[in-house]
Amino acid sequence: MARTKTSKAWMREHVTDPYVRRAKQEGYRSRSAYKLMEVLEKDRLVRPGMTVVDLGAAPGGWSQVLAPLVGSAGRVIALDVLEMAPVEGVAFVCSDFSETATLERLEKELAGRRIDLVISDMAPNISGVGLVDQARSVGLAELALEFARDRLKPGGSFLVKMFQGSGIDEFRKQLAESFTTVAVRKPKASRDRSSELYLLAKGRRSTV
Ligand SMILES: C[S@@+](CC[C@H](N)C(=O)[O-])C[C@H]1O[C@@H](n2cnc3c(N)ncnc32)[C@H](O)[C@@H]1O
């Protein structure tokens, strides 16, 4: 009974959500697309010709935003453990980011290019056990950071989804060691009641 009520409430919120409606009207696959648009509007992270890696890309909303911005001289490589319908101008790798073989597949798509921007909207499947979910989420963010550290050009940027909770302060410190600035972004499209936030690290240092 409780479950029915919850799903009804979810459905009511979903159909009345202005971002869900807008996404439908404007042809975006996710309301998340508006979160990235807001961050990009403020921080101007993407320019034509850039190489961007989109981690946790399915169903493809962020990739849809990125592809026209980098243009035909740029490259967007999207990755997800779930399948995703093709997005024009975007290369897609379907693989679990926590598996070593995935990095090899990404390397192959990169074909020697250094990356200008790594973005990660990866979120673990929710178990309902708060501490477990938070640890998994921080674990994914750490994997994304490791990749960004290895593959970003000096000066490159990293945007990563996190959830407010344990491990986040330590993670921010790790970011500050490798990037010149670290800021928190909570786009309007991110629901107020959600503890989700984005950390934006800019200016990959060349030495650390
Ligand atoms: C919130 S959704 C991303 C939405 C996307 N940014 C968009 O705009 O369409 C989070 C995604 O992270 C993916 N994900 C979670 N863990 C992953 C992993 N270990 N490897 C690859 N993808 C993962 C999920 O499959 C899910 O599609």
Short mmCIF file of N, CA, C and O in Angstrom, two decimals, residues 43-154:
data_model
loop_
_atom_site.label_atom_id
_atom_site.label_comp_id
_atom_site.label_asym_id
_atom_site.label_seq_id
_atom_site.Cartn_x
_atom_site.Cartn_y
_atom_site.Cartn_z
N ASP A 43 29.62 28.62 -16.21
CA ASP A 43 31.06 28.38 -16.16
C ASP A 43 31.75 28.27 -17.52
O ASP A 43 32.97 28.16 -17.58
N ARG A 44 31.00 28.28 -18.60
CA ARG A 44 31.58 28.26 -19.95
C ARG A 44 32.73 27.26 -20.08
O ARG A 44 33.87 27.62 -20.37
N LEU A 45 32.42 26.01 -19.83
CA LEU A 45 33.47 24.98 -19.81
C LEU A 45 33.75 24.39 -21.18
O LEU A 45 34.76 23.73 -21.38
N VAL A 46 32.80 24.57 -22.14
CA VAL A 46 32.92 23.85 -23.42
C VAL A 46 33.04 24.82 -24.59
O VAL A 46 32.29 25.79 -24.67
N ARG A 47 33.99 24.52 -25.46
CA ARG A 47 34.17 25.32 -26.69
C ARG A 47 34.30 24.38 -27.88
O ARG A 47 34.67 23.19 -27.71
N PRO A 48 34.05 24.90 -29.10
CA PRO A 48 34.22 24.07 -30.28
C PRO A 48 35.62 23.47 -30.34
O PRO A 48 36.61 24.12 -29.98
N GLY A 49 35.69 22.22 -30.76
CA GLY A 49 36.98 21.55 -30.93
C GLY A 49 37.43 20.77 -29.70
O GLY A 49 38.41 20.04 -29.76
N MET A 50 36.71 20.92 -28.60
CA MET A 50 37.15 20.24 -27.37
C MET A 50 36.85 18.74 -27.39
O MET A 50 35.94 18.28 -28.08
N THR A 51 37.61 18.01 -26.59
CA THR A 51 37.34 16.59 -26.35
C THR A 51 36.76 16.45 -24.95
O THR A 51 37.36 16.91 -23.98
N VAL A 52 35.57 15.86 -24.89
CA VAL A 52 34.86 15.73 -23.60
C VAL A 52 34.49 14.27 -23.37
O VAL A 52 34.04 13.58 -24.30
N VAL A 53 34.69 13.79 -22.15
CA VAL A 53 34.25 12.43 -21.79
C VAL A 53 33.08 12.54 -20.81
O VAL A 53 33.18 13.22 -19.78
N ASP A 54 31.97 11.89 -21.17
CA ASP A 54 30.72 11.95 -20.41
C ASP A 54 30.49 10.60 -19.73
O ASP A 54 30.08 9.63 -20.36
N LEU A 55 30.79 10.53 -18.43
CA LEU A 55 30.69 9.26 -17.69
C LEU A 55 29.32 9.12 -17.04
O LEU A 55 28.85 10.05 -16.38
N GLY A 56 28.70 7.97 -17.21
CA GLY A 56 27.33 7.77 -16.70
C GLY A 56 26.37 8.54 -17.60
O GLY A 56 25.60 9.38 -17.13
N ALA A 57 26.45 8.26 -18.90
CA ALA A 57 25.81 9.13 -19.90
C ALA A 57 24.36 8.80 -20.22
O ALA A 57 23.63 9.65 -20.72
N ALA A 58 23.94 7.57 -19.95
CA ALA A 58 22.59 7.14 -20.37
C ALA A 58 21.50 7.84 -19.53
O ALA A 58 21.73 8.07 -18.34
N PRO A 59 20.40 8.23 -20.11
CA PRO A 59 19.97 7.94 -21.49
C PRO A 59 20.54 8.89 -22.55
O PRO A 59 20.21 8.75 -23.72
N GLY A 60 21.36 9.88 -22.16
CA GLY A 60 22.04 10.66 -23.20
C GLY A 60 21.77 12.16 -23.18
O GLY A 60 22.20 12.87 -24.09
N GLY A 61 21.08 12.65 -22.15
CA GLY A 61 20.75 14.09 -22.09
C GLY A 61 21.98 14.99 -22.12
O GLY A 61 22.04 15.96 -22.87
N TRP A 62 23.00 14.65 -21.33
CA TRP A 62 24.20 15.49 -21.28
C TRP A 62 24.94 15.42 -22.62
O TRP A 62 25.44 16.43 -23.11
N SER A 63 24.99 14.23 -23.20
CA SER A 63 25.67 14.09 -24.51
C SER A 63 24.95 14.94 -25.56
O SER A 63 25.60 15.55 -26.41
N GLN A 64 23.62 14.98 -25.50
CA GLN A 64 22.86 15.81 -26.46
C GLN A 64 23.23 17.29 -26.32
O GLN A 64 23.27 18.01 -27.31
N VAL A 65 23.48 17.72 -25.10
CA VAL A 65 23.86 19.13 -24.87
C VAL A 65 25.28 19.37 -25.40
O VAL A 65 25.55 20.39 -26.03
N LEU A 66 26.16 18.41 -25.17
CA LEU A 66 27.58 18.61 -25.48
C LEU A 66 27.90 18.57 -26.98
O LEU A 66 28.72 19.36 -27.45
N ALA A 67 27.27 17.63 -27.70
CA ALA A 67 27.68 17.39 -29.09
C ALA A 67 27.66 18.66 -29.95
O ALA A 67 28.66 18.97 -30.61
N PRO A 68 26.58 19.46 -29.95
CA PRO A 68 26.61 20.67 -30.78
C PRO A 68 27.61 21.71 -30.28
O PRO A 68 28.09 22.53 -31.07
N LEU A 69 27.93 21.69 -29.01
CA LEU A 69 28.86 22.69 -28.47
C LEU A 69 30.31 22.42 -28.90
O LEU A 69 31.06 23.33 -29.19
N VAL A 70 30.70 21.15 -28.95
CA VAL A 70 32.09 20.85 -29.38
C VAL A 70 32.19 20.86 -30.91
O VAL A 70 33.26 21.07 -31.46
N GLY A 71 31.05 20.63 -31.59
CA GLY A 71 31.02 20.69 -33.05
C GLY A 71 31.78 19.57 -33.72
O GLY A 71 32.29 18.65 -33.06
N SER A 72 31.90 19.66 -35.04
CA SER A 72 32.50 18.55 -35.78
C SER A 72 34.01 18.45 -35.56
O SER A 72 34.61 17.39 -35.76
N ALA A 73 34.65 19.51 -35.10
CA ALA A 73 36.10 19.45 -34.82
C ALA A 73 36.37 18.86 -33.44
O ALA A 73 37.52 18.56 -33.11
N GLY A 74 35.33 18.72 -32.64
CA GLY A 74 35.51 18.19 -31.29
C GLY A 74 35.11 16.74 -31.21
O GLY A 74 34.82 16.10 -32.22
N ARG A 75 35.11 16.22 -30.00
CA ARG A 75 34.75 14.82 -29.81
C ARG A 75 34.10 14.63 -28.45
O ARG A 75 34.61 15.12 -27.43
N VAL A 76 32.95 13.95 -28.46
CA VAL A 76 32.32 13.58 -27.18
C VAL A 76 32.35 12.06 -27.11
O VAL A 76 31.88 11.38 -28.03
N ILE A 77 32.89 11.54 -26.02
CA ILE A 77 32.88 10.10 -25.80
C ILE A 77 32.03 9.84 -24.56
O ILE A 77 32.33 10.35 -23.48
N ALA A 78 30.94 9.11 -24.77
CA ALA A 78 30.00 8.84 -23.68
C ALA A 78 30.19 7.40 -23.22
O ALA A 78 30.50 6.52 -24.03
N LEU A 79 29.99 7.20 -21.92
CA LEU A 79 30.14 5.84 -21.38
C LEU A 79 29.02 5.56 -20.39
O LEU A 79 28.67 6.41 -19.58
N ASP A 80 28.48 4.37 -20.46
CA ASP A 80 27.52 3.94 -19.43
C ASP A 80 27.50 2.41 -19.40
O ASP A 80 27.77 1.75 -20.41
N VAL A 81 27.14 1.88 -18.24
CA VAL A 81 27.01 0.44 -18.10
C VAL A 81 25.72 -0.01 -18.79
O VAL A 81 25.57 -1.19 -19.15
N LEU A 82 24.77 0.93 -18.98
CA LEU A 82 23.52 0.63 -19.68
C LEU A 82 23.63 1.04 -21.15
O LEU A 82 24.35 1.99 -21.46
N GLU A 83 22.87 0.36 -21.98
CA GLU A 83 22.83 0.73 -23.40
C GLU A 83 22.18 2.10 -23.55
O GLU A 83 21.38 2.52 -22.71
N MET A 84 22.52 2.76 -24.63
CA MET A 84 21.94 4.09 -24.88
C MET A 84 21.74 4.24 -26.38
O MET A 84 22.60 3.83 -27.17
N ALA A 85 20.61 4.80 -26.77
CA ALA A 85 20.38 5.03 -28.21
C ALA A 85 21.42 6.03 -28.71
O ALA A 85 21.81 6.93 -27.96
N PRO A 86 21.87 5.89 -29.97
CA PRO A 86 22.92 6.77 -30.46
C PRO A 86 22.54 8.25 -30.41
O PRO A 86 21.38 8.61 -30.61
N VAL A 87 23.54 9.09 -30.11
CA VAL A 87 23.38 10.55 -30.19
C VAL A 87 24.31 10.99 -31.31
O VAL A 87 25.49 10.61 -31.32
N GLU A 88 23.81 11.78 -32.23
CA GLU A 88 24.62 12.19 -33.38
C GLU A 88 25.91 12.88 -32.93
O GLU A 88 25.88 13.77 -32.08
N GLY A 89 27.02 12.43 -33.48
CA GLY A 89 28.30 13.05 -33.18
C GLY A 89 28.94 12.56 -31.89
O GLY A 89 29.97 13.10 -31.47
N VAL A 90 28.34 11.56 -31.26
CA VAL A 90 28.86 11.07 -29.96
C VAL A 90 29.27 9.61 -30.09
O VAL A 90 28.50 8.78 -30.59
N ALA A 91 30.49 9.30 -29.65
CA ALA A 91 30.94 7.90 -29.62
C ALA A 91 30.48 7.32 -28.29
O ALA A 91 30.55 7.99 -27.26
N PHE A 92 30.01 6.09 -28.30
CA PHE A 92 29.48 5.51 -27.06
C PHE A 92 30.20 4.20 -26.70
O PHE A 92 30.38 3.33 -27.54
N VAL A 93 30.59 4.11 -25.44
CA VAL A 93 31.18 2.88 -24.92
C VAL A 93 30.23 2.34 -23.86
O VAL A 93 29.92 3.03 -22.89
N CYS A 94 29.74 1.11 -24.07
CA CYS A 94 28.83 0.51 -23.09
C CYS A 94 29.65 -0.42 -22.21
O CYS A 94 30.03 -1.52 -22.63
N SER A 95 29.96 0.03 -21.00
CA SER A 95 30.83 -0.76 -20.14
C SER A 95 30.77 -0.23 -18.71
O SER A 95 30.47 0.95 -18.50
N ASP A 96 31.08 -1.09 -17.77
CA ASP A 96 31.11 -0.69 -16.36
C ASP A 96 32.40 0.07 -16.09
O ASP A 96 33.50 -0.48 -16.28
N PHE A 97 32.29 1.29 -15.59
CA PHE A 97 33.47 2.13 -15.40
C PHE A 97 34.41 1.57 -14.32
O PHE A 97 35.58 1.93 -14.28
N SER A 98 33.90 0.70 -13.46
CA SER A 98 34.77 0.17 -12.41
C SER A 98 35.60 -1.02 -12.90
O SER A 98 36.41 -1.57 -12.15
N GLU A 99 35.42 -1.43 -14.15
CA GLU A 99 36.22 -2.54 -14.67
C GLU A 99 37.41 -2.03 -15.47
O GLU A 99 37.28 -1.09 -16.26
N THR A 100 38.56 -2.67 -15.27
CA THR A 100 39.79 -2.22 -15.92
C THR A 100 39.67 -2.22 -17.44
O THR A 100 40.17 -1.32 -18.11
N ALA A 101 38.99 -3.22 -17.98
CA ALA A 101 38.86 -3.32 -19.44
C ALA A 101 38.19 -2.09 -20.03
O ALA A 101 38.42 -1.73 -21.18
N THR A 102 37.36 -1.43 -19.21
CA THR A 102 36.64 -0.23 -19.68
C THR A 102 37.63 0.87 -20.06
O THR A 102 37.44 1.58 -21.06
N LEU A 103 38.67 1.02 -19.25
CA LEU A 103 39.66 2.07 -19.53
C LEU A 103 40.32 1.84 -20.88
O LEU A 103 40.55 2.76 -21.65
N GLU A 104 40.59 0.57 -21.17
CA GLU A 104 41.21 0.24 -22.47
C GLU A 104 40.28 0.64 -23.61
O GLU A 104 40.72 1.17 -24.63
N ARG A 105 38.99 0.40 -23.42
CA ARG A 105 38.03 0.76 -24.48
C ARG A 105 37.93 2.27 -24.65
O ARG A 105 37.83 2.78 -25.76
N LEU A 106 37.99 2.98 -23.53
CA LEU A 106 37.98 4.44 -23.62
C LEU A 106 39.23 4.96 -24.32
O LEU A 106 39.17 5.86 -25.17
N GLU A 107 40.37 4.38 -23.97
CA GLU A 107 41.66 4.77 -24.60
C GLU A 107 41.56 4.61 -26.11
O GLU A 107 42.03 5.45 -26.87
N LYS A 108 40.94 3.52 -26.51
CA LYS A 108 40.81 3.24 -27.94
C LYS A 108 40.00 4.33 -28.63
O LYS A 108 40.38 4.84 -29.68
N GLU A 109 38.91 4.72 -28.01
CA GLU A 109 38.07 5.80 -28.57
C GLU A 109 38.81 7.12 -28.58
O GLU A 109 38.63 7.94 -29.47
N LEU A 110 39.63 7.34 -27.56
CA LEU A 110 40.36 8.62 -27.48
C LEU A 110 41.45 8.71 -28.54
O LEU A 110 41.80 9.80 -28.98
N ALA A 111 41.99 7.58 -28.94
CA ALA A 111 43.02 7.51 -29.98
C ALA A 111 44.11 8.57 -29.76
O ALA A 111 44.47 9.32 -30.66
N GLY A 112 44.59 8.65 -28.53
CA GLY A 112 45.74 9.52 -28.23
C GLY A 112 45.36 10.96 -27.90
O GLY A 112 46.22 11.75 -27.51
N ARG A 113 44.11 11.35 -28.06
CA ARG A 113 43.72 12.73 -27.73
C ARG A 113 43.76 12.95 -26.24
O ARG A 113 43.30 12.10 -25.47
N ARG A 114 44.23 14.12 -25.81
CA ARG A 114 44.10 14.49 -24.40
C ARG A 114 42.73 15.12 -24.21
O ARG A 114 42.17 15.71 -25.14
N ILE A 115 42.21 15.04 -23.01
CA ILE A 115 40.83 15.48 -22.75
C ILE A 115 40.80 16.90 -22.17
O ILE A 115 41.64 17.25 -21.34
N ASP A 116 39.82 17.68 -22.61
CA ASP A 116 39.63 19.04 -22.07
C ASP A 116 38.71 19.04 -20.86
O ASP A 116 38.86 19.85 -19.95
N LEU A 117 37.72 18.13 -20.88
CA LEU A 117 36.72 18.13 -19.81
C LEU A 117 36.23 16.71 -19.56
O LEU A 117 35.88 15.99 -20.50
N VAL A 118 36.22 16.31 -18.29
CA VAL A 118 35.61 15.03 -17.89
C VAL A 118 34.40 15.38 -17.04
O VAL A 118 34.51 16.17 -16.09
N ILE A 119 33.23 14.83 -17.40
CA ILE A 119 32.05 15.06 -16.57
C ILE A 119 31.51 13.70 -16.13
O ILE A 119 31.53 12.74 -16.90
N SER A 120 31.08 13.64 -14.89
CA SER A 120 30.52 12.37 -14.40
C SER A 120 29.20 12.62 -13.69
O SER A 120 29.15 13.32 -12.68
N ASP A 121 28.15 12.05 -14.26
CA ASP A 121 26.82 12.10 -13.62
C ASP A 121 26.50 10.70 -13.09
O ASP A 121 25.35 10.38 -12.82
N MET A 122 27.54 9.86 -12.95
CA MET A 122 27.32 8.47 -12.51
C MET A 122 26.69 8.45 -11.12
O MET A 122 27.08 9.21 -10.24
N ALA A 123 25.71 7.58 -10.96
CA ALA A 123 25.08 7.40 -9.65
C ALA A 123 24.85 5.90 -9.48
O ALA A 123 24.41 5.24 -10.42
N PRO A 124 25.16 5.36 -8.30
CA PRO A 124 24.98 3.92 -8.12
C PRO A 124 23.49 3.57 -8.00
O PRO A 124 22.67 4.44 -7.70
N ASN A 125 23.16 2.32 -8.22
CA ASN A 125 21.80 1.85 -7.92
C ASN A 125 21.59 2.00 -6.41
O ASN A 125 22.44 1.59 -5.63
N ILE A 126 20.48 2.59 -6.04
CA ILE A 126 20.24 2.88 -4.63
C ILE A 126 19.79 1.60 -3.90
O ILE A 126 18.82 0.95 -4.30
N SER A 127 20.53 1.27 -2.81
CA SER A 127 20.16 0.08 -2.02
C SER A 127 19.17 0.47 -0.93
O SER A 127 18.47 -0.38 -0.39
N GLY A 128 19.14 1.74 -0.58
CA GLY A 128 18.27 2.20 0.51
C GLY A 128 19.03 2.27 1.83
O GLY A 128 18.55 2.85 2.78
N VAL A 129 20.22 1.69 1.87
CA VAL A 129 21.05 1.79 3.08
C VAL A 129 21.98 2.98 2.87
O VAL A 129 22.91 2.93 2.05
N GLY A 130 21.67 4.07 3.59
CA GLY A 130 22.34 5.35 3.37
C GLY A 130 23.85 5.28 3.28
O GLY A 130 24.45 5.78 2.32
N LEU A 131 24.48 4.63 4.28
CA LEU A 131 25.94 4.62 4.32
C LEU A 131 26.53 3.86 3.14
O LEU A 131 27.55 4.24 2.58
N VAL A 132 25.85 2.78 2.77
CA VAL A 132 26.32 1.96 1.64
C VAL A 132 26.22 2.77 0.35
O VAL A 132 27.17 2.85 -0.45
N ASP A 133 25.09 3.44 0.16
CA ASP A 133 24.88 4.22 -1.06
C ASP A 133 25.89 5.36 -1.15
O ASP A 133 26.42 5.65 -2.22
N GLN A 134 26.13 6.03 0.01
CA GLN A 134 27.08 7.15 0.01
C GLN A 134 28.48 6.64 -0.34
O GLN A 134 29.19 7.24 -1.14
N ALA A 135 28.86 5.49 0.25
CA ALA A 135 30.20 4.95 -0.03
C ALA A 135 30.33 4.58 -1.51
O ALA A 135 31.37 4.84 -2.14
N ARG A 136 29.28 4.03 -2.09
CA ARG A 136 29.33 3.66 -3.52
C ARG A 136 29.45 4.90 -4.39
O ARG A 136 30.18 4.91 -5.38
N SER A 137 28.70 5.93 -4.00
CA SER A 137 28.72 7.16 -4.78
C SER A 137 30.11 7.81 -4.73
O SER A 137 30.65 8.24 -5.76
N VAL A 138 30.70 7.87 -3.54
CA VAL A 138 32.04 8.44 -3.41
C VAL A 138 33.04 7.57 -4.19
O VAL A 138 33.94 8.08 -4.86
N GLY A 139 32.83 6.26 -4.15
CA GLY A 139 33.72 5.34 -4.88
C GLY A 139 33.70 5.63 -6.38
O GLY A 139 34.75 5.67 -7.03
N LEU A 140 32.51 5.87 -6.93
CA LEU A 140 32.42 6.18 -8.36
C LEU A 140 33.11 7.52 -8.67
O LEU A 140 33.80 7.66 -9.68
N ALA A 141 32.89 8.49 -7.77
CA ALA A 141 33.51 9.81 -7.97
C ALA A 141 35.03 9.68 -7.93
O ALA A 141 35.74 10.34 -8.71
N GLU A 142 35.55 8.83 -7.04
CA GLU A 142 37.00 8.65 -6.94
C GLU A 142 37.57 8.02 -8.21
O GLU A 142 38.64 8.40 -8.68
N LEU A 143 36.83 7.05 -8.74
CA LEU A 143 37.28 6.43 -10.00
C LEU A 143 37.32 7.46 -11.13
O LEU A 143 38.26 7.50 -11.93
N ALA A 144 36.28 8.30 -11.16
CA ALA A 144 36.22 9.33 -12.21
C ALA A 144 37.36 10.32 -12.03
O ALA A 144 37.98 10.77 -13.02
N LEU A 145 37.67 10.66 -10.78
CA LEU A 145 38.77 11.59 -10.52
C LEU A 145 40.11 10.99 -10.97
O LEU A 145 40.94 11.68 -11.57
N GLU A 146 40.29 9.71 -10.68
CA GLU A 146 41.55 9.05 -11.07
C GLU A 146 41.73 9.14 -12.60
O GLU A 146 42.80 9.47 -13.09
N PHE A 147 40.63 8.87 -13.29
CA PHE A 147 40.67 8.94 -14.76
C PHE A 147 40.96 10.38 -15.21
O PHE A 147 41.81 10.61 -16.08
N ALA A 148 40.27 11.35 -14.60
CA ALA A 148 40.45 12.75 -14.98
C ALA A 148 41.89 13.19 -14.73
O ALA A 148 42.50 13.86 -15.57
N ARG A 149 42.44 12.81 -13.60
CA ARG A 149 43.83 13.17 -13.28
C ARG A 149 44.80 12.65 -14.34
O ARG A 149 45.73 13.31 -14.75
N ASP A 150 44.56 11.40 -14.75
CA ASP A 150 45.48 10.76 -15.71
C ASP A 150 45.36 11.33 -17.10
O ASP A 150 46.33 11.41 -17.82
N ARG A 151 44.14 11.69 -17.50
CA ARG A 151 43.90 11.95 -18.91
C ARG A 151 43.62 13.39 -19.30
O ARG A 151 43.60 13.72 -20.48
N LEU A 152 43.35 14.26 -18.30
CA LEU A 152 43.05 15.65 -18.65
C LEU A 152 44.31 16.39 -19.09
O LEU A 152 45.40 16.15 -18.56
N LYS A 153 44.12 17.33 -19.99
CA LYS A 153 45.21 18.25 -20.35
C LYS A 153 45.49 19.15 -19.15
O LYS A 153 44.54 19.43 -18.40
N PRO A 154 46.69 19.67 -19.02
CA PRO A 154 46.90 20.71 -18.00
C PRO A 154 45.90 21.85 -18.27
O PRO A 154 45.68 22.22 -19.42
#
